[in-house]
CSV table of C-alpha atoms in Angstrom, one decimal:
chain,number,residue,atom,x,y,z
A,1,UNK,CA,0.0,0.0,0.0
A,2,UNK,CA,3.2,2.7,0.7
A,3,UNK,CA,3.5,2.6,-3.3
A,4,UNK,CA,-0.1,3.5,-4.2
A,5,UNK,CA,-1.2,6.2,-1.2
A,6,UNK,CA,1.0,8.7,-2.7
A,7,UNK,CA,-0.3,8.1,-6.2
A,8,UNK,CA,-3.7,8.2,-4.7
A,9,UNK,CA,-2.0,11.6,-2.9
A,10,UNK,CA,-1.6,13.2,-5.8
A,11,UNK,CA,-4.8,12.6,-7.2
A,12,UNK,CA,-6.3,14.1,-4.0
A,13,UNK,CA,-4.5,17.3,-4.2
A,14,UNK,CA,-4.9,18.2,-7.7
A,15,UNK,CA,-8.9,17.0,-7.4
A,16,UNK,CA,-8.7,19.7,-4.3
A,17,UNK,CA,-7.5,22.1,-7.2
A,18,UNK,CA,-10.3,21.4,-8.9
A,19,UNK,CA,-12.9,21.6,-6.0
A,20,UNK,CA,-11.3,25.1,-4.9
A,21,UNK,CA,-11.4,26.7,-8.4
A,22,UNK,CA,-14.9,25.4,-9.6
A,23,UNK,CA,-15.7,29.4,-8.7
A,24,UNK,CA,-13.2,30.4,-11.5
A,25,UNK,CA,-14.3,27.7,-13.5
A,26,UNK,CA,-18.0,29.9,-13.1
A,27,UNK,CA,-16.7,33.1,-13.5
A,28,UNK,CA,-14.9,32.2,-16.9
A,29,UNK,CA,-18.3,29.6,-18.1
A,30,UNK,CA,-18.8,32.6,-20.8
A,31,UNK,CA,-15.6,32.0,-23.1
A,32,UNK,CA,-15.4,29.9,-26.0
A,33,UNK,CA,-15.1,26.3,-25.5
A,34,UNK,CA,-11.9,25.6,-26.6
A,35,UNK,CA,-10.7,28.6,-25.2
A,36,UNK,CA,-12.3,27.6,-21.9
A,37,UNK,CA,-10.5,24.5,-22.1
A,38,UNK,CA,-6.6,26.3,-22.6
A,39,UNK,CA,-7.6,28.2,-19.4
A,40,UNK,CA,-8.6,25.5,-17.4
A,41,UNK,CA,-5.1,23.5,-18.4
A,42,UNK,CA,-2.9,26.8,-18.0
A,43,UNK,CA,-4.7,27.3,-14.1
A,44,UNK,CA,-4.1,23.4,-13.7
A,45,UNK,CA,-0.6,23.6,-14.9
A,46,UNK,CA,0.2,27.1,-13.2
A,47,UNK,CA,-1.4,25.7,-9.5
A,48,UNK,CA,0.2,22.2,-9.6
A,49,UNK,CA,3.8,23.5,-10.3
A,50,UNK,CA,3.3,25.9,-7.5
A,51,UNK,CA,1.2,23.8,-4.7
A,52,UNK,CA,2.4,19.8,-5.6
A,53,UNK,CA,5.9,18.2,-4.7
A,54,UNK,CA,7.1,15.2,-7.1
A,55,UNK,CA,5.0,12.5,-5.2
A,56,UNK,CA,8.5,10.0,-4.9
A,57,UNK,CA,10.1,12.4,-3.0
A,58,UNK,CA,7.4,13.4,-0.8
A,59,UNK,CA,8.9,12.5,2.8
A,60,UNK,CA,12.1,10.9,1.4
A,61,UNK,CA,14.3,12.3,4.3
A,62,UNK,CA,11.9,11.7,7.2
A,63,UNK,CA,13.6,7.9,7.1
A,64,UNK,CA,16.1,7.3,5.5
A,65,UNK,CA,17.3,4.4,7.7
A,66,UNK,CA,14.1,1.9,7.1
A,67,UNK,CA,11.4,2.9,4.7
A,68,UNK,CA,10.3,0.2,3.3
A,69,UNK,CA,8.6,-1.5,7.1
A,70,UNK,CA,6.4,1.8,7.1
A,71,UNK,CA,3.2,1.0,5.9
A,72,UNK,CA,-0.6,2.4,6.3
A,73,UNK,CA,-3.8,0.5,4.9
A,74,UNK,CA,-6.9,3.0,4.9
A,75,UNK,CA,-10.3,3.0,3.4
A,76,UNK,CA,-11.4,6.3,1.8
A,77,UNK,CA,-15.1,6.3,1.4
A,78,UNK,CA,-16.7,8.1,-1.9
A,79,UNK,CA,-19.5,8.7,-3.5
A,80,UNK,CA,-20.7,8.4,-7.3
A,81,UNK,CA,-23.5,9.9,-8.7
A,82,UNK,CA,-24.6,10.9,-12.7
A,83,UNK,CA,-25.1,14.9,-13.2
A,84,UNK,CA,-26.0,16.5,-16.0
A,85,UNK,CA,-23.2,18.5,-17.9
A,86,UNK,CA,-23.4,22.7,-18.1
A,87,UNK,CA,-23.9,23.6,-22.4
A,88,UNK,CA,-21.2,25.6,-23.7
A,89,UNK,CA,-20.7,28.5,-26.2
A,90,UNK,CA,-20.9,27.7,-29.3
A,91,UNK,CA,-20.4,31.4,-30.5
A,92,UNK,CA,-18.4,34.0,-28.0
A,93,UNK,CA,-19.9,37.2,-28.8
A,94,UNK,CA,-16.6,38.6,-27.0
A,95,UNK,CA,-13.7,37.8,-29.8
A,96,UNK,CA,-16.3,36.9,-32.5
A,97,UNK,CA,-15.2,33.0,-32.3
A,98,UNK,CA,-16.9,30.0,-33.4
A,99,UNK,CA,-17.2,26.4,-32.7
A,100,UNK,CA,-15.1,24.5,-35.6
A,101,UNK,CA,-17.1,21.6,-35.9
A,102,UNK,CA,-20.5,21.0,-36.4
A,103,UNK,CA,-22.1,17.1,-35.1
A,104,UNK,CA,-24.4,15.6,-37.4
A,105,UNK,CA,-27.1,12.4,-36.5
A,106,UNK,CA,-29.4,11.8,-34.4
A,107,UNK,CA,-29.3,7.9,-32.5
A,108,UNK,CA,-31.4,6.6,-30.1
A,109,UNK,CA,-30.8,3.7,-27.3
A,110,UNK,CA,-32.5,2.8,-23.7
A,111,UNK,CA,-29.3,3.8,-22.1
A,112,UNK,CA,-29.0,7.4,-23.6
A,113,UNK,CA,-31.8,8.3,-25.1
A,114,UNK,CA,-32.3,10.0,-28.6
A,115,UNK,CA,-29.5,12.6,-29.8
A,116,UNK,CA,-30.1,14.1,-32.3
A,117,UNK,CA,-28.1,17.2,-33.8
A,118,UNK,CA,-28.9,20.7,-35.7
A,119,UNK,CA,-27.0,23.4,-37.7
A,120,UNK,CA,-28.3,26.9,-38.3
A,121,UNK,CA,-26.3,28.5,-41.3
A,122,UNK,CA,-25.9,32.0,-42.3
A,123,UNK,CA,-24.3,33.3,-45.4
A,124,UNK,CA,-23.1,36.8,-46.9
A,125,UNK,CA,-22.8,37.9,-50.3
A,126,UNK,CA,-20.0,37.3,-52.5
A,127,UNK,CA,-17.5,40.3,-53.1
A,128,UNK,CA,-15.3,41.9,-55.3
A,129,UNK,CA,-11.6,42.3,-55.8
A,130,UNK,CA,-12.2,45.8,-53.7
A,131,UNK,CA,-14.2,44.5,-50.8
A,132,UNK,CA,-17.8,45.8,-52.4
A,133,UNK,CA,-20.4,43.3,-52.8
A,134,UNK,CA,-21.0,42.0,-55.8
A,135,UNK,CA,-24.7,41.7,-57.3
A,136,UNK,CA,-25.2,38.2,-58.9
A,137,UNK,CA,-26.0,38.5,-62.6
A,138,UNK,CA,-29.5,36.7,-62.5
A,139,UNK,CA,-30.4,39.4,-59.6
A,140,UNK,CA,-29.1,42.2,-62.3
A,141,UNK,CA,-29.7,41.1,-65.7
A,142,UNK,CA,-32.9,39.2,-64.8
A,143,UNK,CA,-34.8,40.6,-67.4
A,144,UNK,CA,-32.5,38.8,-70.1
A,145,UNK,CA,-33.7,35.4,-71.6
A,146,UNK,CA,-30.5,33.9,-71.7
A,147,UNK,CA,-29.9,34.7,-67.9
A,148,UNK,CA,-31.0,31.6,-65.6
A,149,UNK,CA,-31.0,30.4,-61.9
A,150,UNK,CA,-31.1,26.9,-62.8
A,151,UNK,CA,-30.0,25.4,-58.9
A,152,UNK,CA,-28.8,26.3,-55.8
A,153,UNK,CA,-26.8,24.0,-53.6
A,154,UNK,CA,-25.3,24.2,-50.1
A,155,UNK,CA,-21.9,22.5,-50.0
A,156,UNK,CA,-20.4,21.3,-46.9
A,157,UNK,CA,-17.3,19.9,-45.8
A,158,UNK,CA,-17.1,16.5,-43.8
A,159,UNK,CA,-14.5,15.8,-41.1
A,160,UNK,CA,-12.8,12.1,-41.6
A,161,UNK,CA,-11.2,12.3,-38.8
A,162,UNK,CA,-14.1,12.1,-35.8
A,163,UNK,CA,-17.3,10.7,-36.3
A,164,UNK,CA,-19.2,7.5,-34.1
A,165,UNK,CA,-20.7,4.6,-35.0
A,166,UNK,CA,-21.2,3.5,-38.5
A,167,UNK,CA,-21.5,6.4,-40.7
A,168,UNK,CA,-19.7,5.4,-44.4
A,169,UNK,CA,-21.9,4.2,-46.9
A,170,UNK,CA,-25.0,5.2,-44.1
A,171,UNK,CA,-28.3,6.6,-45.2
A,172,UNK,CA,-29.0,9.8,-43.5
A,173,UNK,CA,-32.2,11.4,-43.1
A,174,UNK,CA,-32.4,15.1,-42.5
A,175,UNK,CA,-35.2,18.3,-43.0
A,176,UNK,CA,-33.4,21.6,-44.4
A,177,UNK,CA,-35.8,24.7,-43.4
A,178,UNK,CA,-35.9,28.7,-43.7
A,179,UNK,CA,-34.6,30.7,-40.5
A,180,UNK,CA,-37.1,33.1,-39.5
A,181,UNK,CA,-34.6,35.4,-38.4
A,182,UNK,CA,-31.1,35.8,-37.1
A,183,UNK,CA,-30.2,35.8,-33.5
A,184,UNK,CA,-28.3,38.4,-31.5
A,185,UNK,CA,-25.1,38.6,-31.9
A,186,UNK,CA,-24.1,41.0,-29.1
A,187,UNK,CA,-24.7,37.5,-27.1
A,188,UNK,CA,-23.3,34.5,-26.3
A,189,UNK,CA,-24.8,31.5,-28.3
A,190,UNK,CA,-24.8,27.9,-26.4
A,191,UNK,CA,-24.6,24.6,-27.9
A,192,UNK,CA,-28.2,23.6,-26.5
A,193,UNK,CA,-29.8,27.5,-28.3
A,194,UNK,CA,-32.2,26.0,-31.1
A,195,UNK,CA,-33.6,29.7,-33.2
A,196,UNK,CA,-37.2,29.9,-34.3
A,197,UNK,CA,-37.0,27.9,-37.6
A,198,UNK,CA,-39.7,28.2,-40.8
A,199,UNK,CA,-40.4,26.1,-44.4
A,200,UNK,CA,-39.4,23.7,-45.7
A,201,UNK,CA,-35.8,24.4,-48.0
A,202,UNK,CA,-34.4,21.5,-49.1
A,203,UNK,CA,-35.5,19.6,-52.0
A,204,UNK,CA,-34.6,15.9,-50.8
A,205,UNK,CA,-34.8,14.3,-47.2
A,206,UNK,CA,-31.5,12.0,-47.3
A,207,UNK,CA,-27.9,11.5,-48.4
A,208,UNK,CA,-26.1,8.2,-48.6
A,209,UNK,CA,-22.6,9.5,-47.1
A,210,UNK,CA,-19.9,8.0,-49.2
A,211,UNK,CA,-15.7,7.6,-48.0
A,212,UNK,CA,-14.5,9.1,-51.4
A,213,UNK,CA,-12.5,12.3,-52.2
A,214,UNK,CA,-14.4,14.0,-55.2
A,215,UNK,CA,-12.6,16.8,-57.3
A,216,UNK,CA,-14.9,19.7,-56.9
A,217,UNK,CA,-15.1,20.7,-60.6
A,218,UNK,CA,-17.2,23.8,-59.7
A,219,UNK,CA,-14.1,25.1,-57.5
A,220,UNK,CA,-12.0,28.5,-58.8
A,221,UNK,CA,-8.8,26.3,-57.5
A,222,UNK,CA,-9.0,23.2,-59.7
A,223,UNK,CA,-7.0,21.0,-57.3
A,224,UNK,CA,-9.8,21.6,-54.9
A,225,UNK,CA,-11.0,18.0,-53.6
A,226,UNK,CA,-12.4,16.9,-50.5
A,227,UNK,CA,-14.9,14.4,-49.2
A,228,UNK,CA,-18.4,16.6,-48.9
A,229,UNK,CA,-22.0,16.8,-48.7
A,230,UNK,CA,-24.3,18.8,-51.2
A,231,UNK,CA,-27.8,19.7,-49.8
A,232,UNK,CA,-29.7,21.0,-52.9
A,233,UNK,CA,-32.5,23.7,-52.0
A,234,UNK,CA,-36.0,23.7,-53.5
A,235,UNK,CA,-37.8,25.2,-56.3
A,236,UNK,CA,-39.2,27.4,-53.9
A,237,UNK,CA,-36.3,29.0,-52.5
A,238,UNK,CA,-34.5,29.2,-55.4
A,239,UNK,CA,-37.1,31.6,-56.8
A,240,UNK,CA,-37.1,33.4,-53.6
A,241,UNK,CA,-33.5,33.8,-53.9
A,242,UNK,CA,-33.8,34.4,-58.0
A,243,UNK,CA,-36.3,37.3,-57.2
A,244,UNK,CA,-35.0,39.1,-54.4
A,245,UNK,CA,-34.0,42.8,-55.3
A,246,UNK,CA,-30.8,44.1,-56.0
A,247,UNK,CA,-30.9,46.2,-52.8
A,248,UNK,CA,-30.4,43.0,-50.7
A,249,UNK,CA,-26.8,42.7,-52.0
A,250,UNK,CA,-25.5,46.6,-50.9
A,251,UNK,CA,-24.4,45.1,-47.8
A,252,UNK,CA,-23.8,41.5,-45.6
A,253,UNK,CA,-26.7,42.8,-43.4
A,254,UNK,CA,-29.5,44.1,-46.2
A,255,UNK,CA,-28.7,40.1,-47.1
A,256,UNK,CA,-29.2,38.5,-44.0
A,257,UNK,CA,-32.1,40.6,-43.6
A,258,UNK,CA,-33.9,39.6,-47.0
A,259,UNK,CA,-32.5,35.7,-46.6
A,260,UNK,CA,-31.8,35.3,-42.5
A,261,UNK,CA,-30.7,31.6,-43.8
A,262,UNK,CA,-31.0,28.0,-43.3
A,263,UNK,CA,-31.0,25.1,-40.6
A,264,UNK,CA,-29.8,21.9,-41.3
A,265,UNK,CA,-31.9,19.2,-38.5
A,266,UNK,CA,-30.8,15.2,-38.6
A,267,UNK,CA,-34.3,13.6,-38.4
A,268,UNK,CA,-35.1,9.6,-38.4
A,269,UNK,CA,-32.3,7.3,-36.9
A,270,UNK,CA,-28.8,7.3,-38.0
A,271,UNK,CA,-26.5,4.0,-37.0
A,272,UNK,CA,-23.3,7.5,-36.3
A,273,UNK,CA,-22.5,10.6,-36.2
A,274,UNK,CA,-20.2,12.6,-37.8
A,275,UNK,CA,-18.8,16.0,-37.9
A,276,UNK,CA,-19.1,18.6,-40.5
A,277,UNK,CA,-16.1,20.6,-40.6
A,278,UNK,CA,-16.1,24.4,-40.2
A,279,UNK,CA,-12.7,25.3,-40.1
A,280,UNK,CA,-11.6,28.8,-42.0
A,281,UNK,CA,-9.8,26.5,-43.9
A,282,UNK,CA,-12.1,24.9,-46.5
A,283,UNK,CA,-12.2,27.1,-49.2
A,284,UNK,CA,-15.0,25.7,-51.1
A,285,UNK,CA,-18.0,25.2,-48.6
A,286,UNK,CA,-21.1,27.8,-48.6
A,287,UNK,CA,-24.3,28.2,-50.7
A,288,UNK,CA,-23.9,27.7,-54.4
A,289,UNK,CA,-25.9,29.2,-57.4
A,290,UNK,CA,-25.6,27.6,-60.8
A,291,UNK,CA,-27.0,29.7,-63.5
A,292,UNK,CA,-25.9,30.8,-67.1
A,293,UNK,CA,-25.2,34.5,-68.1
A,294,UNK,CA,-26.1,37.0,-70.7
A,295,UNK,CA,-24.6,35.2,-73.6
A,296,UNK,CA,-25.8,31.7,-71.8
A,297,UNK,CA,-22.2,30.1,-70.4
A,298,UNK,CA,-22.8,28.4,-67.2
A,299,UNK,CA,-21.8,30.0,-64.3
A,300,UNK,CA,-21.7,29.9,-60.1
A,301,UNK,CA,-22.3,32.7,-57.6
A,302,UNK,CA,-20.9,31.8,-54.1
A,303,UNK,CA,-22.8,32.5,-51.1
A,304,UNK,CA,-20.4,32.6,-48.2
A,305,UNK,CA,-20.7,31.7,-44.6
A,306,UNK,CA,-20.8,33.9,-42.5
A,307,UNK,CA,-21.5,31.9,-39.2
A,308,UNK,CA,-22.5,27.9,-39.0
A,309,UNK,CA,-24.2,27.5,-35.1
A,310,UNK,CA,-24.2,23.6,-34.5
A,311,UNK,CA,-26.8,22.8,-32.5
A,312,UNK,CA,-28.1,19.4,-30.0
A,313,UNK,CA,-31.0,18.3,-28.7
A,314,UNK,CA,-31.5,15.4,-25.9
A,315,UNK,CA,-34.6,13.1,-24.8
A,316,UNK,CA,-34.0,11.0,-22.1
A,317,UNK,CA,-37.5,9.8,-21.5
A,318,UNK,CA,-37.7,6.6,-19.8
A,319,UNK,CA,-34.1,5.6,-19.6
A,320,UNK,CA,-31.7,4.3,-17.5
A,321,UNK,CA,-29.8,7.5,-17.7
A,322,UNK,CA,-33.0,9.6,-16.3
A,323,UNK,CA,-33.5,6.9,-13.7
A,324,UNK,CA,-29.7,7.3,-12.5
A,325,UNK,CA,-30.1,11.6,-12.8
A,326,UNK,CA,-33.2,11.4,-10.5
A,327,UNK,CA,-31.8,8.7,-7.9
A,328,UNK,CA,-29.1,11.3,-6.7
A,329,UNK,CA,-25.8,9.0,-5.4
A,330,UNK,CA,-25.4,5.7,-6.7
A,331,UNK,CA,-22.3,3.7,-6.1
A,332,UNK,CA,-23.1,1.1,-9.0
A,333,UNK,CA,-23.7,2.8,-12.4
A,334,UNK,CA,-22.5,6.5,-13.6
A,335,UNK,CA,-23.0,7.9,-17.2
A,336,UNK,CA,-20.2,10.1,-19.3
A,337,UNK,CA,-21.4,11.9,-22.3
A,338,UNK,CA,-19.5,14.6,-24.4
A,339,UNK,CA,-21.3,17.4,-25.9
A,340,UNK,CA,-23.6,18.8,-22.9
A,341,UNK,CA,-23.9,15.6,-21.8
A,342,UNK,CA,-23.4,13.8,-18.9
A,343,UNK,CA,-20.9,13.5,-15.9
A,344,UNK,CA,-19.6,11.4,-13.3
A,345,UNK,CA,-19.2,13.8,-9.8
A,346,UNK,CA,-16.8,11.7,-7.5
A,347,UNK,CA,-17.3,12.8,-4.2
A,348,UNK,CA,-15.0,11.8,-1.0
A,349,UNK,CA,-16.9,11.8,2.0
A,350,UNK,CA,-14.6,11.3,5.2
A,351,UNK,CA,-11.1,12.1,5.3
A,352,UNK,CA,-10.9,12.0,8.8
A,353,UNK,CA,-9.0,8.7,9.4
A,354,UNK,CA,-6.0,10.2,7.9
A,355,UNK,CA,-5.3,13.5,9.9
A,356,UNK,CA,-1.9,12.8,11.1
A,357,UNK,CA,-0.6,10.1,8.5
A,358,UNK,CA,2.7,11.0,7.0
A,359,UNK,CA,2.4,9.2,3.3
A,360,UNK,CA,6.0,8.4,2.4
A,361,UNK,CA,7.0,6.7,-1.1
């Protein structure tokens, strides 16, 4: 036992860290995730260089005669019990940051419960060499016959390097809608915000997600390929967006105003999940509108992003993970999900038996 009480030492003191600076841990709740995260491992590292000692050393000159016959066998009573994880930002209204991946599934089991996983989607105007935005030419030269909006697609990049479950070659079922509006951005966004949602968008309800790099021939870089998902809109939108007026395009906002955008919901029951990826990186992803010109060549307009929000919703009706969140302590079964989920809160509930023990080695 004199070679695992220090280990068990250690842990002690650094889960005492963690115990004394929950109230920082508060106070900074309204940062970015990821920046939340640095913070919380720069504190960690910063307090344990100052307040722990290297635990083989601890004691080392107390006896240097006869270590080894000291020994102490203890109990240390804890508690287990299942909470439910505190959402986090998904947009920091402070330094303008976003969350770079974006979920997307929705399963369903007795232990969990259904998951199932959103994105709202907001996109600007395309713009010119000099920074002004550039009027598409089926907005300005609508009157032409040769000029026509023939599609419009959202293209998005997919992440191969996190998903969950079964997700290549996987049939996914999914509703694309209208936002009714755009949320505030002066505020923080959380990962649990769902925005007021309206019609229907897209013109299909599934994809079959496939493992294969495809060369994006509609790309201004021609060696532009990734592995990606196209959501095609309606008829319906695409004459909304074929008529608006021309004084939509004098600014991002007159835009966002005249099309707030689009939310992307995973509906049905997927065997994974995977992640969209929305990284400043991927040069190709946004909304996409095919059409031919005044003397009838085909060409694209790009819709930008200008902010994806993931988004997750839970329903944990009648399953062992409710049961376990309304028992309170239970020493048998605890839960860890990621995402908003779920935690396991260790608790050690008498001490007492060692005030006085010197842990050595």
């Amino acid at each position: 036992m004199t070679a695992v009480l220090p280990s068990f030492f250690f842990v002690l003191v650094c889960s005492a860290f963690f115990t004394l600076s929950a109230p920082i841990m508060k106070a900074i709740q309204n940062a970015s995730f990821s920046f939340f995260w640095a913070v919380t491992a720069g504190l960690l590292l910063a307090g344990l260089a100052g307040s722990c000692t290297d635990p083989i050393t601890v004691g080392s000159d107390l006896l240097e005669d006869d270590r080894i016959e000291v020994a102490f066998n203890g109990d240390v009573p804890i508690s287990t019990r299942t909470i439910q994880m505190d959402t986090f930002n998904v947009f920091d209204a402070g330094s303008n940051s976003l969350w770079p991946r974006a979920p997307f599934g929705a399963v369903n089991d007795n232990v969990f419960g259904r998951y199932s996983t959103g994105l709202h989607m907001f996109f600007r105007p395309l713009r010119a060499a000099d920074q002004t935005v550039a009027v598409p030419e089926f907005i300005a030269f609508r009157d032409n016959p040769n000029v026509q909006l023939d599609s419009v697609v959202v293209l998005l990049a997919v992440d191969t390097n996190s998903f969950y479950g079964a997700v290549n070659q996987t049939v996914f079922e999914y509703e694309l809608r209208t936002l009714t509006g755009q949320p505030d951005f002066d505020q923080d966004i959380l990962l649990t915000d769902r925005l007021s949602i309206g019609d229907i968008a897209g013109a299909d309800n599934n994809f079959t997600l496939i493992n294969e790099v495809t060369a994006l021939a509609d790309s201004v870089i021609s060696t532009d390929s990734a592995i990606h998902q196209r959501f095609r809109l309606s008829p319906q939108i695409v004459d909304q967006l074929a008529n608006l007026d021309a004084d939509a395009f004098d600014s991002d906002s007159t835009f966002t105003e005249a099309f707030p955008g689009l939310f992307l919901e995973a509906t049905g029951e997927s065997s994974g999940i995977f992640n969209f990826d929305m990284s400043a990186t991927i040069p190709f992803d946004g909304m996409i509108a095919y059409y031919t010109d005044t003397v009838g060549v085909a060409r694209q307009y790009d819709f930008l992003f200008s902010r994806r929000l993931p988004t997750i919703s839970r329903d944990r009706s009648g399953t062992t993970a409710e049961m376990l969140l309304d028992d309170g302590d239970d020493d048998v079964l605890t839960f860890v999900e990621s995402n908003a989920g779920l935690l396991t809160e260790i608790s050690l509930t008498d001490l007492s038996e060692f005030q006085g023990q010197v842990i050595n080695q």
